[in-house]
Tab-separated table of C-alpha atoms and ligand atoms in Angstrom:
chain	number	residue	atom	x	y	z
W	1	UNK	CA	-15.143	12.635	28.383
W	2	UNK	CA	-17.679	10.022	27.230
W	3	UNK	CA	-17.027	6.647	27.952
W	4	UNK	CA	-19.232	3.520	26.220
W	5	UNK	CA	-18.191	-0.033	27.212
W	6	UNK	CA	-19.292	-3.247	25.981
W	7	UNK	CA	-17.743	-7.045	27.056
W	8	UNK	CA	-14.968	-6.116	24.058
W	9	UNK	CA	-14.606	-2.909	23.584
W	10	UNK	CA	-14.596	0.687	25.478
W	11	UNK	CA	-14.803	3.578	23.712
W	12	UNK	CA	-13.570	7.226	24.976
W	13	UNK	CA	-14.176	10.448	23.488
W	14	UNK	CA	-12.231	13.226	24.386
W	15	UNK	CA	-13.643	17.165	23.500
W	16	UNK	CA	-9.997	17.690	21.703
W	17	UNK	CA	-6.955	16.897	20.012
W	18	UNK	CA	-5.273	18.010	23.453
W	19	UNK	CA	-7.228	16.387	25.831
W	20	UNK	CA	-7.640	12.925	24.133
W	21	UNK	CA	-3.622	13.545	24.411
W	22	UNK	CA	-4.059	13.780	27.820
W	23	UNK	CA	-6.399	11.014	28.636
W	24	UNK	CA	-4.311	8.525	26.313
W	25	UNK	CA	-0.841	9.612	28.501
W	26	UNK	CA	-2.694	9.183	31.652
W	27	UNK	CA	-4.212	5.023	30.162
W	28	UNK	CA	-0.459	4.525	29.514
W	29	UNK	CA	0.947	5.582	32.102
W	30	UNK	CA	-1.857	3.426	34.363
W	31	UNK	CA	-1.822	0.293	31.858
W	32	UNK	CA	2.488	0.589	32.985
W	33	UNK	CA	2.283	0.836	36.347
W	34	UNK	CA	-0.471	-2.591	36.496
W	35	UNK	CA	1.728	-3.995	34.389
W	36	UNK	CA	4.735	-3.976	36.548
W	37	UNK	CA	3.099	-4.451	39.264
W	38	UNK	CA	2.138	-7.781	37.836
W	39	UNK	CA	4.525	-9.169	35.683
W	40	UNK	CA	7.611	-6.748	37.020
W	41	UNK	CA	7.850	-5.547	33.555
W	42	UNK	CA	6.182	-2.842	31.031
W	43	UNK	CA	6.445	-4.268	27.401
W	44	UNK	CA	4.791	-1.639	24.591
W	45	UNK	CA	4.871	-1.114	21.196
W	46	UNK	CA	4.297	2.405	20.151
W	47	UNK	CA	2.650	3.676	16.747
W	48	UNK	CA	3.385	5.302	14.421
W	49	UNK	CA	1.893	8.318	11.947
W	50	UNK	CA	1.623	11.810	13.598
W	51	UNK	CA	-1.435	11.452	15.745
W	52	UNK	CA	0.238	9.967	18.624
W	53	UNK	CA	2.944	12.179	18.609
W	54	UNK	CA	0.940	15.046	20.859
W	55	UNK	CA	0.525	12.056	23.365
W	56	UNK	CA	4.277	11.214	23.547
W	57	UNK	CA	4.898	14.555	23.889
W	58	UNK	CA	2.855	14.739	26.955
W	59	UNK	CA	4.031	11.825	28.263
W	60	UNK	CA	7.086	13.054	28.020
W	61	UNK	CA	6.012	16.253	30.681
W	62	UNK	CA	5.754	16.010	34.414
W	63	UNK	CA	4.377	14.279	36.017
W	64	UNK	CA	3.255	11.402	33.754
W	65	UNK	CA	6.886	11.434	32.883
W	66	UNK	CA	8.063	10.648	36.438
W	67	UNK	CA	5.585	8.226	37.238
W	68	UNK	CA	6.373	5.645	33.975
W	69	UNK	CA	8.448	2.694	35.363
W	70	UNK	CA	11.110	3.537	32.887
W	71	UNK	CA	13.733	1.478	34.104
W	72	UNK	CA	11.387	-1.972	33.639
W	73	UNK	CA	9.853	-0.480	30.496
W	74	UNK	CA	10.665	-2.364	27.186
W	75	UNK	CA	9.513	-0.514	23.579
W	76	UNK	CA	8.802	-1.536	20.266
W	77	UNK	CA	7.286	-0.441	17.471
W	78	UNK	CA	3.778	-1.510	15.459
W	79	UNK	CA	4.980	-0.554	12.300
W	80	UNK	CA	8.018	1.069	10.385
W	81	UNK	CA	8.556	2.949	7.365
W	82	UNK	CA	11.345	2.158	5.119
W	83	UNK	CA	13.307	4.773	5.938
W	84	UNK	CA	16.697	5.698	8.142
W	85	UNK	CA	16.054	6.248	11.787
W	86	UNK	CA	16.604	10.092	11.218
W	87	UNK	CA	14.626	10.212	8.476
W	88	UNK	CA	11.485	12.632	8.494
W	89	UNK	CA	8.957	9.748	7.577
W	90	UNK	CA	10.715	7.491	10.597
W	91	UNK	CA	8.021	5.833	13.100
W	92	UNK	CA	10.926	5.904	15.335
W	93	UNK	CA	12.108	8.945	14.702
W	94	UNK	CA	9.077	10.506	15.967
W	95	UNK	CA	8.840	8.757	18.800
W	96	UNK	CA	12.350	9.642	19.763
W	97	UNK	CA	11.933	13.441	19.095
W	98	UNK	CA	8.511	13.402	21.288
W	99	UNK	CA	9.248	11.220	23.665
W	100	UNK	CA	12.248	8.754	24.038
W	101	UNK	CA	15.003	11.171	23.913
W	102	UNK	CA	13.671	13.155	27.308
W	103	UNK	CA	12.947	10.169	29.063
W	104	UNK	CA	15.226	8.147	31.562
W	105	UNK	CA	14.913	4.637	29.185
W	106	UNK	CA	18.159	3.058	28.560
W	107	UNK	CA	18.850	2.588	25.114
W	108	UNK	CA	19.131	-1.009	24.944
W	109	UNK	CA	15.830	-1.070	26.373
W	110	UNK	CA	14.294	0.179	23.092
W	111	UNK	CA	14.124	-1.797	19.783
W	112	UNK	CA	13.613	-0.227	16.209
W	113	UNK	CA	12.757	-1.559	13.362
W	114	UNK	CA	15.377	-1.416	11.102
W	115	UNK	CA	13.716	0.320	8.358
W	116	UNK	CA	16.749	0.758	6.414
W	117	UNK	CA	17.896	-2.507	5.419
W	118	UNK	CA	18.359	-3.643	2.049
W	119	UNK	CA	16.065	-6.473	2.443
W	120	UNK	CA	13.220	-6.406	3.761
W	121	UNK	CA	12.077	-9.930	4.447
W	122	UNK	CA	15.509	-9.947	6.446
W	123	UNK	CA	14.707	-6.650	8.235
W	124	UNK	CA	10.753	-8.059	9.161
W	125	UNK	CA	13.058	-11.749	10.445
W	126	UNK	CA	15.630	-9.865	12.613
W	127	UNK	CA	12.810	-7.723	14.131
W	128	UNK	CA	10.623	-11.235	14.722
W	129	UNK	CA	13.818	-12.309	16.752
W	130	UNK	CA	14.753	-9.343	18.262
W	131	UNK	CA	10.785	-9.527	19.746
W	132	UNK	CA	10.920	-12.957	20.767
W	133	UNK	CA	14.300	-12.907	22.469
W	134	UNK	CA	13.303	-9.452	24.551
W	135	UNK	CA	10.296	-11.476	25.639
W	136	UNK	CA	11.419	-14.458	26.136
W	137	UNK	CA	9.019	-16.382	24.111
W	138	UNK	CA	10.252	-19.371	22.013
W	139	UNK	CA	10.340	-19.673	18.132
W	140	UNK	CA	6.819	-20.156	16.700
W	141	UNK	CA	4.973	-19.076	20.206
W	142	UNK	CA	3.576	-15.324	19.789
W	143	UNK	CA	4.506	-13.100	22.038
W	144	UNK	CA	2.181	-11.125	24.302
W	145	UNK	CA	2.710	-7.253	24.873
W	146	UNK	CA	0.924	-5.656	27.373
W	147	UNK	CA	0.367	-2.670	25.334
W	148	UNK	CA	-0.161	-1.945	21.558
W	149	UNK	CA	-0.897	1.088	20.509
W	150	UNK	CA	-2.402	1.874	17.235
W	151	UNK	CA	-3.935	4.819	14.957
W	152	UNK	CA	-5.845	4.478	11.681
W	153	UNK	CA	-5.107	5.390	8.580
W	154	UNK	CA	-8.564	6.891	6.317
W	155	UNK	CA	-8.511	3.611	4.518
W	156	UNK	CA	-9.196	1.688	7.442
W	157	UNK	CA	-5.594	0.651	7.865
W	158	UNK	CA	-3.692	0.173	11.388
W	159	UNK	CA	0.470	-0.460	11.732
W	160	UNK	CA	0.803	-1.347	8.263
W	161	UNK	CA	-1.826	-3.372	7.602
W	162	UNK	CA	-3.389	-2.180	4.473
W	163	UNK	CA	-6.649	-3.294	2.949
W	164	UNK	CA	-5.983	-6.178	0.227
W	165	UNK	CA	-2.925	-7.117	1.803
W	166	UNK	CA	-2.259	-10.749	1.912
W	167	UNK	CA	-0.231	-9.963	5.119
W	168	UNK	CA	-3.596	-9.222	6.236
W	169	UNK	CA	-4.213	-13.541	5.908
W	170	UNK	CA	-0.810	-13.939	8.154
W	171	UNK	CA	-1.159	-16.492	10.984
W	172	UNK	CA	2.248	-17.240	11.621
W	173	UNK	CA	5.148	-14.744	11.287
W	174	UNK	CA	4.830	-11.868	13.797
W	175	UNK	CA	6.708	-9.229	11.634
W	176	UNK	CA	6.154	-8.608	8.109
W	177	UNK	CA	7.519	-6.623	5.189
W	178	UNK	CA	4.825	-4.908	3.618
W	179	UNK	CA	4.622	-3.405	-0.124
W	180	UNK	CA	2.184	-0.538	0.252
W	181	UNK	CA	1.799	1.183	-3.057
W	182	UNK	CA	-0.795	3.796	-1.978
W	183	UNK	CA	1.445	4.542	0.719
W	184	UNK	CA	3.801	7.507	0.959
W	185	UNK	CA	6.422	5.229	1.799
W	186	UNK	CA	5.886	1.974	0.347
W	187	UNK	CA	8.267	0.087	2.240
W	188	UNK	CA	6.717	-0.720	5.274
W	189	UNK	CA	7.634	-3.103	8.049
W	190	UNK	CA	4.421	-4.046	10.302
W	191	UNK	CA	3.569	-6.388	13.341
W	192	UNK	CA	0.740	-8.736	12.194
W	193	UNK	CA	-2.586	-9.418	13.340
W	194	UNK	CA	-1.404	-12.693	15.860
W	195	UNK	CA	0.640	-10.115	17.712
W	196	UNK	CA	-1.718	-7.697	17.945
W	197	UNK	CA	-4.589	-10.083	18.676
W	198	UNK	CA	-2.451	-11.597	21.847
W	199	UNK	CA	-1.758	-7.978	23.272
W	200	UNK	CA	-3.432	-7.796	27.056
W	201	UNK	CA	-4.147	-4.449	25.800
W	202	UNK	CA	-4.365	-2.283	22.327
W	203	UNK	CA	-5.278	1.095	22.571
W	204	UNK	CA	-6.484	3.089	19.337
W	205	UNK	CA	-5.664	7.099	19.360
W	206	UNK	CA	-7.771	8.438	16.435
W	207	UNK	CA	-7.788	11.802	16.254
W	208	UNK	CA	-10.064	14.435	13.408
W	209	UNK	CA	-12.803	15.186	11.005
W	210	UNK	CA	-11.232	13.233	8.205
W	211	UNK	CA	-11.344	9.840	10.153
W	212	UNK	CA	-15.069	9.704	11.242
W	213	UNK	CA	-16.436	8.292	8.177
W	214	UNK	CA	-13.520	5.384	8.845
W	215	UNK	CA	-14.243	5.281	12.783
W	216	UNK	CA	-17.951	4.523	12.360
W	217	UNK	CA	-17.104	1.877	10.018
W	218	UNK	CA	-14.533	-0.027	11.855
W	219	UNK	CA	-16.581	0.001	14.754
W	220	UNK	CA	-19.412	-1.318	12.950
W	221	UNK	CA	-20.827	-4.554	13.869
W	222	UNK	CA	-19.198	-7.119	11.407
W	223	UNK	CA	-16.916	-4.875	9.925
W	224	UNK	CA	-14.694	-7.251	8.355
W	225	UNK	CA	-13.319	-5.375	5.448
W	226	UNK	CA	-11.325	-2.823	7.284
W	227	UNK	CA	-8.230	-3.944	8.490
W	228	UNK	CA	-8.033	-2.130	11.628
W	229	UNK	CA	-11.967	-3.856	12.995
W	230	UNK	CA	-9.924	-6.855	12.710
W	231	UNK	CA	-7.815	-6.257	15.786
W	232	UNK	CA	-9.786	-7.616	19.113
W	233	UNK	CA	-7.802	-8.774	21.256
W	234	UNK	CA	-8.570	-12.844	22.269
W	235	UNK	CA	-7.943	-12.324	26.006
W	236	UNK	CA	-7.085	-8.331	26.391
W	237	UNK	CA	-8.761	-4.878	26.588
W	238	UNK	CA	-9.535	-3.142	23.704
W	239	UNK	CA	-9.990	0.541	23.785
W	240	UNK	CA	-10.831	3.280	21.421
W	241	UNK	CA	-9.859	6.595	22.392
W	242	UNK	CA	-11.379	9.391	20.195
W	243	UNK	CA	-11.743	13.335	19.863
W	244	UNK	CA	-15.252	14.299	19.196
W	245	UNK	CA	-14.150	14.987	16.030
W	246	UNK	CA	-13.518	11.188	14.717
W	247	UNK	CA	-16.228	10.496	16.943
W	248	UNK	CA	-18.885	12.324	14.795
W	249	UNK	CA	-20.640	9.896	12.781
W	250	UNK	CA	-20.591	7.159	15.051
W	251	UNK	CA	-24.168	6.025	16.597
W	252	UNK	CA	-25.986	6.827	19.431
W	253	UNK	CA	-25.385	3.601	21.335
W	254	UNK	CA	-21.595	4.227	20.482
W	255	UNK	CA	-21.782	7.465	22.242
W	256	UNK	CA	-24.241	7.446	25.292
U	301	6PG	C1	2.171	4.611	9.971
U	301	6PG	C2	1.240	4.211	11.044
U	301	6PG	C3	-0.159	4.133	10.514
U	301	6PG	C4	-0.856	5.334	11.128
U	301	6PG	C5	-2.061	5.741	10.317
U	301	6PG	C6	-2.651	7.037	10.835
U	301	6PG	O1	3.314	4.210	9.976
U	301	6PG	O2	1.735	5.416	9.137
U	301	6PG	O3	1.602	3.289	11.873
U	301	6PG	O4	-0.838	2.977	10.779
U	301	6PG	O5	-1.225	5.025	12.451
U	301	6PG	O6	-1.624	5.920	8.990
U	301	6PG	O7	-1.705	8.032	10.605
U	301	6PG	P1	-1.927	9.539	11.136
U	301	6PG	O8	-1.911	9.461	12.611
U	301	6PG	O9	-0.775	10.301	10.590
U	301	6PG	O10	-3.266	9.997	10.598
């Protein structure tokens, strides 16, 4: 594993798909235990797309399984799809079949988006509230998650913030609806860039040959056009965690 650290940002690179799994269960489970050890709580919102779901699986396994603090664990979700819970394109539907359904969190511990509902500026609301009141933060204050964790979409996007999005220009609401037309699912339902900007920490899991040319440029100094180089975190960690495969065309001094 190659590790390259600057004041903001570390970067790891895994050799594999399988072992950046394994390094990213191992952060989690680490970036838990501090937490609760701190604050007596976990809070972490878990992303979506199929990258992440070889992590959650392996999460999921002994003994990375046993040693998550469960029981003072609270998860959300980046982003959502408009879809049913059940539904092949669900965010938290994934996460469920990799991970939350073989795992000792109560249920009322975890909070879904509701991608289902009829109307989506209500669905993005509820989910605002739902966030606030688990965390105990007032109306209008953002609330701070000790873990985000995000992938990247080809485009450069992250949740689902897509490039040209005015949600992209959001600086108060913490949820939004999002139209996405390129999207597979259009619909989408996304934590915004205040949230993810207050995290203590967001960790990236990019994963294959398709998303170096995207990699390189969101790490890029200045690399204000994609959406996902906009995430750095005001007071957090911010960490990259790459197979060598997305990790390709980045520079030497990215890659010691
Ligand atoms: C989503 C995700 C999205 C995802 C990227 C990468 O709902 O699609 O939250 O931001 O992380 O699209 O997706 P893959 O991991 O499938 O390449």
């Amino acid at each position: 594993m190659i590790v390259s650290m600057d004041a903001s940002l570390e970067i790891r690179i895994a050799d594999d798909p399988a072992s950046l799994a394994e390094i990213a269960a191992h952060e989690i489970v680490r970036v838990a235990r501090t937490a609760v050890a701190a604050r007596g709580r976990f809070t972490v919102a878990l992303a979506g797309g199929s990258t992440p779901r070889v992590t959650y699986r392996r999460l999921a396994q002994p003994p990375l399984a046993e040693q998550m603090p469960w029981d003072r664990t609270l998860v959300f979700f980046g982003d959502e799809r408009g879809v049913p819970p059940n539904h092949e394109d669900s965010n938290y539907g994934m996460a469920h079949t990799a991970l939350l359904a073989h795992v000792p969190i109560p249920p009322q511990r975890v909070f879904r988006i509701h991608g289902e509902g009829s109307d989506p500026d209500a669905v993005a609301a509820d989910y605002a509230r739902a966030l606030g009141e688990a965390l105990g933060v007032r109306r209008g204050e953002i609330p701070r998650l000790d873990l985000i964790l995000l992938g990247l979409g080809v485009d450069g996007h992250t949740a689902s913030l897509f490039p040209g999005s005015p949600v992209l220009k959001e600086t108060f609401r913490t949820v939004a609806a999002v139209h996405a037309a390129a999207a597979s699912v259009p619909q989408r339902f996304t934590l915004t860039y205040p949230v993810l900007n207050a995290a203590a920490c967001v960790i990236y899991i990019v994963s294959g040959a398709e998303k170096a040319k995207i990699v390189k440029a969101a790490l890029a100094d200045h690399a204000t056009a994609v959406p996902a180089a906009m995430v750095r975190p005001s007071e957090g960690r911010l960490l990259w965690m790459l197979d060598r495969a997305a990790a390709a065309s980045l520079p030497p001094r990215r890659t010691p």
